[in-house]
Amino acid sequence: MANIKSQKKRILTNEKARQRNNSVKSELKTAIRAVNTAVEATDKDAATLALASASRKLDKAVGKGVIHANNAANRKSAISKKVSAL
C-alpha cells in the first residue's frame, strides 16, 4: 500500500474507473452478440436495429476512453459487413 496521500486517492479512483470500464465493455460484448445472433437467425430487421444500438454503444465507449477509436471502427465495420451480407 502506498504511503503518499495522493497515491492512495489515485488507487481508489483507478479502481472505480476499472469497474466502470468493465461494465461498459460487458455492454459492448452483449450488443455485438445481439447483432451476431440476429445475423445467424437471418433476421434483417432485428440485425439492423441491433447494429444501430451496437454502433452507438461503441461510439460512447470511445468517447469515455474505454476503447480506442480504431478498435471501435474495426468492430463496427465487421458487424456492418455481416448485416449488409443478409
PDB file of N, CA and C in Angstrom:
ATOM      1  N   MET A   1       0.846  -1.191   0.000  1.00  0.00           N
ATOM      2  CA  MET A   1       0.000   0.000   0.000  1.00  0.00           C
ATOM      3  C   MET A   1       0.882   1.242   0.000  1.00  0.00           C
ATOM      4  N   ALA A   2       0.447   2.249  -0.719  1.00  0.00           N
ATOM      5  CA  ALA A   2       1.215   3.483  -0.838  1.00  0.00           C
ATOM      6  C   ALA A   2       1.173   4.286   0.459  1.00  0.00           C
ATOM      7  N   ASN A   3       2.200   5.099   0.659  1.00  0.00           N
ATOM      8  CA  ASN A   3       2.263   5.978   1.825  1.00  0.00           C
ATOM      9  C   ASN A   3       1.809   7.391   1.500  1.00  0.00           C
ATOM     10  N   ILE A   4       1.866   7.755   0.248  1.00  0.00           N
ATOM     11  CA  ILE A   4       1.556   9.121  -0.172  1.00  0.00           C
ATOM     12  C   ILE A   4       0.048   9.265  -0.329  1.00  0.00           C
ATOM     13  N   LYS A   5      -0.477  10.357   0.231  1.00  0.00           N
ATOM     14  CA  LYS A   5      -1.921  10.555   0.253  1.00  0.00           C
ATOM     15  C   LYS A   5      -2.523  10.617  -1.153  1.00  0.00           C
ATOM     16  N   SER A   6      -1.863  11.324  -2.035  1.00  0.00           N
ATOM     17  CA  SER A   6      -2.393  11.447  -3.399  1.00  0.00           C
ATOM     18  C   SER A   6      -2.399  10.095  -4.111  1.00  0.00           C
ATOM     19  N   GLN A   7      -1.408   9.263  -3.810  1.00  0.00           N
ATOM     20  CA  GLN A   7      -1.351   7.946  -4.436  1.00  0.00           C
ATOM     21  C   GLN A   7      -2.450   7.038  -3.902  1.00  0.00           C
ATOM     22  N   LYS A   8      -2.767   7.173  -2.614  1.00  0.00           N
ATOM     23  CA  LYS A   8      -3.872   6.393  -2.032  1.00  0.00           C
ATOM     24  C   LYS A   8      -5.181   6.755  -2.734  1.00  0.00           C
ATOM     25  N   LYS A   9      -5.380   8.061  -2.951  1.00  0.00           N
ATOM     26  CA  LYS A   9      -6.588   8.515  -3.638  1.00  0.00           C
ATOM     27  C   LYS A   9      -6.604   7.999  -5.073  1.00  0.00           C
ATOM     28  N   ARG A  10      -5.439   8.022  -5.715  1.00  0.00           N
ATOM     29  CA  ARG A  10      -5.328   7.575  -7.096  1.00  0.00           C
ATOM     30  C   ARG A  10      -5.694   6.092  -7.218  1.00  0.00           C
ATOM     31  N   ILE A  11      -5.284   5.294  -6.232  1.00  0.00           N
ATOM     32  CA  ILE A  11      -5.607   3.865  -6.225  1.00  0.00           C
ATOM     33  C   ILE A  11      -7.122   3.674  -6.168  1.00  0.00           C
ATOM     34  N   LEU A  12      -7.787   4.463  -5.330  1.00  0.00           N
ATOM     35  CA  LEU A  12      -9.243   4.355  -5.205  1.00  0.00           C
ATOM     36  C   LEU A  12      -9.948   4.763  -6.493  1.00  0.00           C
ATOM     37  N   THR A  13      -9.514   5.880  -7.095  1.00  0.00           N
ATOM     38  CA  THR A  13     -10.166   6.338  -8.321  1.00  0.00           C
ATOM     39  C   THR A  13      -9.899   5.387  -9.479  1.00  0.00           C
ATOM     40  N   ASN A  14      -8.692   4.802  -9.519  1.00  0.00           N
ATOM     41  CA  ASN A  14      -8.387   3.827 -10.568  1.00  0.00           C
ATOM     42  C   ASN A  14      -9.294   2.607 -10.479  1.00  0.00           C
ATOM     43  N   GLU A  15      -9.571   2.173  -9.269  1.00  0.00           N
ATOM     44  CA  GLU A  15     -10.446   1.011  -9.073  1.00  0.00           C
ATOM     45  C   GLU A  15     -11.866   1.319  -9.545  1.00  0.00           C
ATOM     46  N   LYS A  16     -12.360   2.526  -9.233  1.00  0.00           N
ATOM     47  CA  LYS A  16     -13.695   2.917  -9.700  1.00  0.00           C
ATOM     48  C   LYS A  16     -13.751   2.951 -11.218  1.00  0.00           C
ATOM     49  N   ALA A  17     -12.705   3.502 -11.829  1.00  0.00           N
ATOM     50  CA  ALA A  17     -12.656   3.592 -13.283  1.00  0.00           C
ATOM     51  C   ALA A  17     -12.588   2.197 -13.902  1.00  0.00           C
ATOM     52  N   ARG A  18     -11.819   1.307 -13.287  1.00  0.00           N
ATOM     53  CA  ARG A  18     -11.691  -0.062 -13.796  1.00  0.00           C
ATOM     54  C   ARG A  18     -13.046  -0.756 -13.803  1.00  0.00           C
ATOM     55  N   GLN A  19     -13.787  -0.610 -12.716  1.00  0.00           N
ATOM     56  CA  GLN A  19     -15.101  -1.240 -12.633  1.00  0.00           C
ATOM     57  C   GLN A  19     -16.066  -0.645 -13.657  1.00  0.00           C
ATOM     58  N   ARG A  20     -16.009   0.679 -13.838  1.00  0.00           N
ATOM     59  CA  ARG A  20     -16.865   1.346 -14.812  1.00  0.00           C
ATOM     60  C   ARG A  20     -16.520   0.871 -16.226  1.00  0.00           C
ATOM     61  N   ASN A  21     -15.213   0.761 -16.516  1.00  0.00           N
ATOM     62  CA  ASN A  21     -14.777   0.319 -17.841  1.00  0.00           C
ATOM     63  C   ASN A  21     -15.206  -1.118 -18.115  1.00  0.00           C
ATOM     64  N   ASN A  22     -15.118  -1.988 -17.096  1.00  0.00           N
ATOM     65  CA  ASN A  22     -15.552  -3.373 -17.269  1.00  0.00           C
ATOM     66  C   ASN A  22     -17.037  -3.445 -17.582  1.00  0.00           C
ATOM     67  N   SER A  23     -17.826  -2.590 -16.950  1.00  0.00           N
ATOM     68  CA  SER A  23     -19.262  -2.552 -17.197  1.00  0.00           C
ATOM     69  C   SER A  23     -19.546  -2.151 -18.640  1.00  0.00           C
ATOM     70  N   VAL A  24     -18.841  -1.134 -19.118  1.00  0.00           N
ATOM     71  CA  VAL A  24     -19.044  -0.663 -20.486  1.00  0.00           C
ATOM     72  C   VAL A  24     -18.620  -1.734 -21.485  1.00  0.00           C
ATOM     73  N   LYS A  25     -17.477  -2.389 -21.232  1.00  0.00           N
ATOM     74  CA  LYS A  25     -17.000  -3.441 -22.127  1.00  0.00           C
ATOM     75  C   LYS A  25     -17.980  -4.604 -22.178  1.00  0.00           C
ATOM     76  N   SER A  26     -18.592  -4.926 -21.044  1.00  0.00           N
ATOM     77  CA  SER A  26     -19.568  -6.001 -20.994  1.00  0.00           C
ATOM     78  C   SER A  26     -20.798  -5.649 -21.841  1.00  0.00           C
ATOM     79  N   GLU A  27     -21.236  -4.388 -21.766  1.00  0.00           N
ATOM     80  CA  GLU A  27     -22.366  -3.934 -22.576  1.00  0.00           C
ATOM     81  C   GLU A  27     -22.042  -4.049 -24.064  1.00  0.00           C
ATOM     82  N   LEU A  28     -20.795  -3.717 -24.420  1.00  0.00           N
ATOM     83  CA  LEU A  28     -20.373  -3.815 -25.820  1.00  0.00           C
ATOM     84  C   LEU A  28     -20.454  -5.246 -26.307  1.00  0.00           C
ATOM     85  N   LYS A  29     -19.943  -6.173 -25.501  1.00  0.00           N
ATOM     86  CA  LYS A  29     -19.964  -7.582 -25.892  1.00  0.00           C
ATOM     87  C   LYS A  29     -21.397  -8.062 -26.096  1.00  0.00           C
ATOM     88  N   THR A  30     -22.287  -7.650 -25.194  1.00  0.00           N
ATOM     89  CA  THR A  30     -23.688  -8.054 -25.291  1.00  0.00           C
ATOM     90  C   THR A  30     -24.328  -7.491 -26.554  1.00  0.00           C
ATOM     91  N   ALA A  31     -24.034  -6.218 -26.863  1.00  0.00           N
ATOM     92  CA  ALA A  31     -24.616  -5.582 -28.044  1.00  0.00           C
ATOM     93  C   ALA A  31     -24.124  -6.260 -29.323  1.00  0.00           C
ATOM     94  N   ILE A  32     -22.833  -6.575 -29.371  1.00  0.00           N
ATOM     95  CA  ILE A  32     -22.275  -7.230 -30.560  1.00  0.00           C
ATOM     96  C   ILE A  32     -22.818  -8.653 -30.690  1.00  0.00           C
ATOM     97  N   ARG A  33     -22.989  -9.315 -29.552  1.00  0.00           N
ATOM     98  CA  ARG A  33     -23.561 -10.668 -29.572  1.00  0.00           C
ATOM     99  C   ARG A  33     -24.990 -10.623 -30.109  1.00  0.00           C
ATOM    100  N   ALA A  34     -25.746  -9.570 -29.777  1.00  0.00           N
ATOM    101  CA  ALA A  34     -27.114  -9.436 -30.270  1.00  0.00           C
ATOM    102  C   ALA A  34     -27.133  -9.308 -31.788  1.00  0.00           C
ATOM    103  N   VAL A  35     -26.169  -8.574 -32.335  1.00  0.00           N
ATOM    104  CA  VAL A  35     -26.069  -8.441 -33.796  1.00  0.00           C
ATOM    105  C   VAL A  35     -25.763  -9.792 -34.414  1.00  0.00           C
ATOM    106  N   ASN A  36     -24.777 -10.491 -33.852  1.00  0.00           N
ATOM    107  CA  ASN A  36     -24.390 -11.796 -34.397  1.00  0.00           C
ATOM    108  C   ASN A  36     -25.526 -12.810 -34.327  1.00  0.00           C
ATOM    109  N   THR A  37     -26.289 -12.775 -33.251  1.00  0.00           N
ATOM    110  CA  THR A  37     -27.425 -13.686 -33.100  1.00  0.00           C
ATOM    111  C   THR A  37     -28.483 -13.407 -34.162  1.00  0.00           C
ATOM    112  N   ALA A  38     -28.760 -12.118 -34.390  1.00  0.00           N
ATOM    113  CA  ALA A  38     -29.758 -11.751 -35.396  1.00  0.00           C
ATOM    114  C   ALA A  38     -29.281 -12.141 -36.792  1.00  0.00           C
ATOM    115  N   VAL A  39     -27.996 -12.011 -37.044  1.00  0.00           N
ATOM    116  CA  VAL A  39     -27.443 -12.387 -38.358  1.00  0.00           C
ATOM    117  C   VAL A  39     -27.558 -13.894 -38.563  1.00  0.00           C
ATOM    118  N   GLU A  40     -27.246 -14.657 -37.531  1.00  0.00           N
ATOM    119  CA  GLU A  40     -27.343 -16.116 -37.631  1.00  0.00           C
ATOM    120  C   GLU A  40     -28.776 -16.567 -37.864  1.00  0.00           C
ATOM    121  N   ALA A  41     -29.724 -15.808 -37.294  1.00  0.00           N
ATOM    122  CA  ALA A  41     -31.141 -16.133 -37.482  1.00  0.00           C
ATOM    123  C   ALA A  41     -31.672 -15.571 -38.802  1.00  0.00           C
ATOM    124  N   THR A  42     -30.819 -14.903 -39.557  1.00  0.00           N
ATOM    125  CA  THR A  42     -31.169 -14.238 -40.824  1.00  0.00           C
ATOM    126  C   THR A  42     -32.383 -13.316 -40.679  1.00  0.00           C
ATOM    127  N   ASP A  43     -32.413 -12.578 -39.581  1.00  0.00           N
ATOM    128  CA  ASP A  43     -33.482 -11.619 -39.321  1.00  0.00           C
ATOM    129  C   ASP A  43     -32.938 -10.221 -39.616  1.00  0.00           C
ATOM    130  N   LYS A  44     -33.195  -9.734 -40.832  1.00  0.00           N
ATOM    131  CA  LYS A  44     -32.631  -8.463 -41.309  1.00  0.00           C
ATOM    132  C   LYS A  44     -33.053  -7.274 -40.438  1.00  0.00           C
ATOM    133  N   ASP A  45     -34.349  -7.221 -40.067  1.00  0.00           N
ATOM    134  CA  ASP A  45     -34.841  -6.081 -39.284  1.00  0.00           C
ATOM    135  C   ASP A  45     -34.193  -6.032 -37.904  1.00  0.00           C
ATOM    136  N   ALA A  46     -34.167  -7.172 -37.236  1.00  0.00           N
ATOM    137  CA  ALA A  46     -33.563  -7.227 -35.901  1.00  0.00           C
ATOM    138  C   ALA A  46     -32.069  -6.929 -35.974  1.00  0.00           C
ATOM    139  N   ALA A  47     -31.430  -7.399 -37.037  1.00  0.00           N
ATOM    140  CA  ALA A  47     -29.996  -7.181 -37.196  1.00  0.00           C
ATOM    141  C   ALA A  47     -29.682  -5.701 -37.381  1.00  0.00           C
ATOM    142  N   THR A  48     -30.490  -4.999 -38.169  1.00  0.00           N
ATOM    143  CA  THR A  48     -30.227  -3.573 -38.392  1.00  0.00           C
ATOM    144  C   THR A  48     -30.467  -2.763 -37.123  1.00  0.00           C
ATOM    145  N   LEU A  49     -31.496  -3.141 -36.373  1.00  0.00           N
ATOM    146  CA  LEU A  49     -31.740  -2.454 -35.091  1.00  0.00           C
ATOM    147  C   LEU A  49     -30.596  -2.710 -34.116  1.00  0.00           C
ATOM    148  N   ALA A  50     -30.159  -3.945 -34.035  1.00  0.00           N
ATOM    149  CA  ALA A  50     -29.062  -4.293 -33.139  1.00  0.00           C
ATOM    150  C   ALA A  50     -27.767  -3.626 -33.581  1.00  0.00           C
ATOM    151  N   LEU A  51     -27.570  -3.490 -34.882  1.00  0.00           N
ATOM    152  CA  LEU A  51     -26.381  -2.825 -35.416  1.00  0.00           C
ATOM    153  C   LEU A  51     -26.360  -1.355 -35.007  1.00  0.00           C
ATOM    154  N   ALA A  52     -27.490  -0.693 -35.112  1.00  0.00           N
ATOM    155  CA  ALA A  52     -27.573   0.720 -34.730  1.00  0.00           C
ATOM    156  C   ALA A  52     -27.256   0.894 -33.245  1.00  0.00           C
ATOM    157  N   SER A  53     -27.821   0.015 -32.430  1.00  0.00           N
ATOM    158  CA  SER A  53     -27.585   0.070 -30.983  1.00  0.00           C
ATOM    159  C   SER A  53     -26.120  -0.200 -30.654  1.00  0.00           C
ATOM    160  N   ALA A  54     -25.546  -1.203 -31.289  1.00  0.00           N
ATOM    161  CA  ALA A  54     -24.143  -1.553 -31.027  1.00  0.00           C
ATOM    162  C   ALA A  54     -23.212  -0.436 -31.475  1.00  0.00           C
ATOM    163  N   SER A  55     -23.504   0.167 -32.617  1.00  0.00           N
ATOM    164  CA  SER A  55     -22.658   1.259 -33.118  1.00  0.00           C
ATOM    165  C   SER A  55     -22.680   2.436 -32.152  1.00  0.00           C
ATOM    166  N   ARG A  56     -23.854   2.726 -31.647  1.00  0.00           N
ATOM    167  CA  ARG A  56     -24.000   3.822 -30.685  1.00  0.00           C
ATOM    168  C   ARG A  56     -23.198   3.535 -29.410  1.00  0.00           C
ATOM    169  N   LYS A  57     -23.290   2.302 -28.918  1.00  0.00           N
ATOM    170  CA  LYS A  57     -22.555   1.943 -27.708  1.00  0.00           C
ATOM    171  C   LYS A  57     -21.051   1.965 -27.930  1.00  0.00           C
ATOM    172  N   LEU A  58     -20.617   1.542 -29.114  1.00  0.00           N
ATOM    173  CA  LEU A  58     -19.189   1.597 -29.435  1.00  0.00           C
ATOM    174  C   LEU A  58     -18.698   3.045 -29.460  1.00  0.00           C
ATOM    175  N   ASP A  59     -19.486   3.929 -30.061  1.00  0.00           N
ATOM    176  CA  ASP A  59     -19.099   5.344 -30.115  1.00  0.00           C
ATOM    177  C   ASP A  59     -19.030   5.956 -28.718  1.00  0.00           C
ATOM    178  N   LYS A  60     -19.978   5.579 -27.866  1.00  0.00           N
ATOM    179  CA  LYS A  60     -19.966   6.091 -26.497  1.00  0.00           C
ATOM    180  C   LYS A  60     -18.751   5.584 -25.731  1.00  0.00           C
ATOM    181  N   ALA A  61     -18.385   4.331 -25.958  1.00  0.00           N
ATOM    182  CA  ALA A  61     -17.210   3.766 -25.287  1.00  0.00           C
ATOM    183  C   ALA A  61     -15.940   4.506 -25.699  1.00  0.00           C
ATOM    184  N   VAL A  62     -15.870   4.894 -26.971  1.00  0.00           N
ATOM    185  CA  VAL A  62     -14.718   5.675 -27.436  1.00  0.00           C
ATOM    186  C   VAL A  62     -14.713   7.034 -26.751  1.00  0.00           C
ATOM    187  N   GLY A  63     -15.873   7.641 -26.651  1.00  0.00           N
ATOM    188  CA  GLY A  63     -15.983   8.951 -26.001  1.00  0.00           C
ATOM    189  C   GLY A  63     -15.558   8.919 -24.545  1.00  0.00           C
ATOM    190  N   LYS A  64     -15.845   7.810 -23.881  1.00  0.00           N
ATOM    191  CA  LYS A  64     -15.471   7.665 -22.473  1.00  0.00           C
ATOM    192  C   LYS A  64     -14.030   7.223 -22.301  1.00  0.00           C
ATOM    193  N   GLY A  65     -13.385   6.875 -23.410  1.00  0.00           N
ATOM    194  CA  GLY A  65     -11.984   6.449 -23.332  1.00  0.00           C
ATOM    195  C   GLY A  65     -11.811   5.000 -22.923  1.00  0.00           C
ATOM    196  N   VAL A  66     -12.859   4.209 -23.050  1.00  0.00           N
ATOM    197  CA  VAL A  66     -12.782   2.800 -22.652  1.00  0.00           C
ATOM    198  C   VAL A  66     -12.038   1.983 -23.700  1.00  0.00           C
ATOM    199  N   ILE A  67     -12.332   2.245 -24.977  1.00  0.00           N
ATOM    200  CA  ILE A  67     -11.628   1.563 -26.059  1.00  0.00           C
ATOM    201  C   ILE A  67     -11.081   2.607 -27.032  1.00  0.00           C
ATOM    202  N   HIS A  68     -10.124   2.194 -27.837  1.00  0.00           N
ATOM    203  CA  HIS A  68      -9.518   3.085 -28.820  1.00  0.00           C
ATOM    204  C   HIS A  68     -10.465   3.271 -30.004  1.00  0.00           C
ATOM    205  N   ALA A  69     -10.366   4.415 -30.638  1.00  0.00           N
ATOM    206  CA  ALA A  69     -11.250   4.741 -31.757  1.00  0.00           C
ATOM    207  C   ALA A  69     -11.106   3.738 -32.899  1.00  0.00           C
ATOM    208  N   ASN A  70      -9.890   3.302 -33.188  1.00  0.00           N
ATOM    209  CA  ASN A  70      -9.685   2.344 -34.276  1.00  0.00           C
ATOM    210  C   ASN A  70     -10.286   0.984 -33.943  1.00  0.00           C
ATOM    211  N   ASN A  71     -10.225   0.597 -32.662  1.00  0.00           N
ATOM    212  CA  ASN A  71     -10.826  -0.655 -32.215  1.00  0.00           C
ATOM    213  C   ASN A  71     -12.329  -0.618 -32.487  1.00  0.00           C
ATOM    214  N   ALA A  72     -12.962   0.496 -32.135  1.00  0.00           N
ATOM    215  CA  ALA A  72     -14.398   0.634 -32.353  1.00  0.00           C
ATOM    216  C   ALA A  72     -14.721   0.621 -33.848  1.00  0.00           C
ATOM    217  N   ALA A  73     -13.893   1.292 -34.638  1.00  0.00           N
ATOM    218  CA  ALA A  73     -14.127   1.340 -36.077  1.00  0.00           C
ATOM    219  C   ALA A  73     -14.038  -0.050 -36.681  1.00  0.00           C
ATOM    220  N   ASN A  74     -13.049  -0.818 -36.253  1.00  0.00           N
ATOM    221  CA  ASN A  74     -12.894  -2.182 -36.770  1.00  0.00           C
ATOM    222  C   ASN A  74     -14.078  -3.060 -36.393  1.00  0.00           C
ATOM    223  N   ARG A  75     -14.537  -2.932 -35.162  1.00  0.00           N
ATOM    224  CA  ARG A  75     -15.683  -3.732 -34.720  1.00  0.00           C
ATOM    225  C   ARG A  75     -16.950  -3.348 -35.474  1.00  0.00           C
ATOM    226  N   LYS A  76     -17.177  -2.027 -35.642  1.00  0.00           N
ATOM    227  CA  LYS A  76     -18.354  -1.569 -36.374  1.00  0.00           C
ATOM    228  C   LYS A  76     -18.316  -2.056 -37.816  1.00  0.00           C
ATOM    229  N   SER A  77     -17.154  -2.005 -38.411  1.00  0.00           N
ATOM    230  CA  SER A  77     -17.002  -2.463 -39.792  1.00  0.00           C
ATOM    231  C   SER A  77     -17.334  -3.942 -39.910  1.00  0.00           C
ATOM    232  N   ALA A  78     -16.828  -4.735 -38.977  1.00  0.00           N
ATOM    233  CA  ALA A  78     -17.042  -6.182 -39.033  1.00  0.00           C
ATOM    234  C   ALA A  78     -18.517  -6.552 -38.899  1.00  0.00           C
ATOM    235  N   ILE A  79     -19.203  -5.908 -37.941  1.00  0.00           N
ATOM    236  CA  ILE A  79     -20.620  -6.268 -37.752  1.00  0.00           C
ATOM    237  C   ILE A  79     -21.482  -5.702 -38.875  1.00  0.00           C
ATOM    238  N   SER A  80     -21.109  -4.532 -39.407  1.00  0.00           N
ATOM    239  CA  SER A  80     -21.911  -3.969 -40.504  1.00  0.00           C
ATOM    240  C   SER A  80     -21.759  -4.811 -41.781  1.00  0.00           C
ATOM    241  N   LYS A  81     -20.579  -5.419 -41.989  1.00  0.00           N
ATOM    242  CA  LYS A  81     -20.398  -6.311 -43.126  1.00  0.00           C
ATOM    243  C   LYS A  81     -21.322  -7.505 -43.019  1.00  0.00           C
ATOM    244  N   LYS A  82     -21.423  -8.060 -41.795  1.00  0.00           N
ATOM    245  CA  LYS A  82     -22.285  -9.219 -41.599  1.00  0.00           C
ATOM    246  C   LYS A  82     -23.748  -8.866 -41.871  1.00  0.00           C
ATOM    247  N   VAL A  83     -24.161  -7.690 -41.399  1.00  0.00           N
ATOM    248  CA  VAL A  83     -25.561  -7.289 -41.579  1.00  0.00           C
ATOM    249  C   VAL A  83     -25.855  -7.004 -43.046  1.00  0.00           C
ATOM    250  N   SER A  84     -24.932  -6.336 -43.717  1.00  0.00           N
ATOM    251  CA  SER A  84     -25.186  -5.992 -45.119  1.00  0.00           C
ATOM    252  C   SER A  84     -25.147  -7.226 -46.025  1.00  0.00           C
ATOM    253  N   ALA A  85     -24.511  -8.296 -45.554  1.00  0.00           N
ATOM    254  CA  ALA A  85     -24.451  -9.524 -46.344  1.00  0.00           C
ATOM    255  C   ALA A  85     -25.783 -10.274 -46.337  1.00  0.00           C
ATOM    256  N   LEU A  86     -26.684  -9.883 -45.429  1.00  0.00           N
ATOM    257  CA  LEU A  86     -28.006 -10.565 -45.369  1.00  0.00           C
ATOM    258  C   LEU A  86     -28.836 -10.250 -46.591  1.00  0.00           C
TER     259      LEU A  86
END
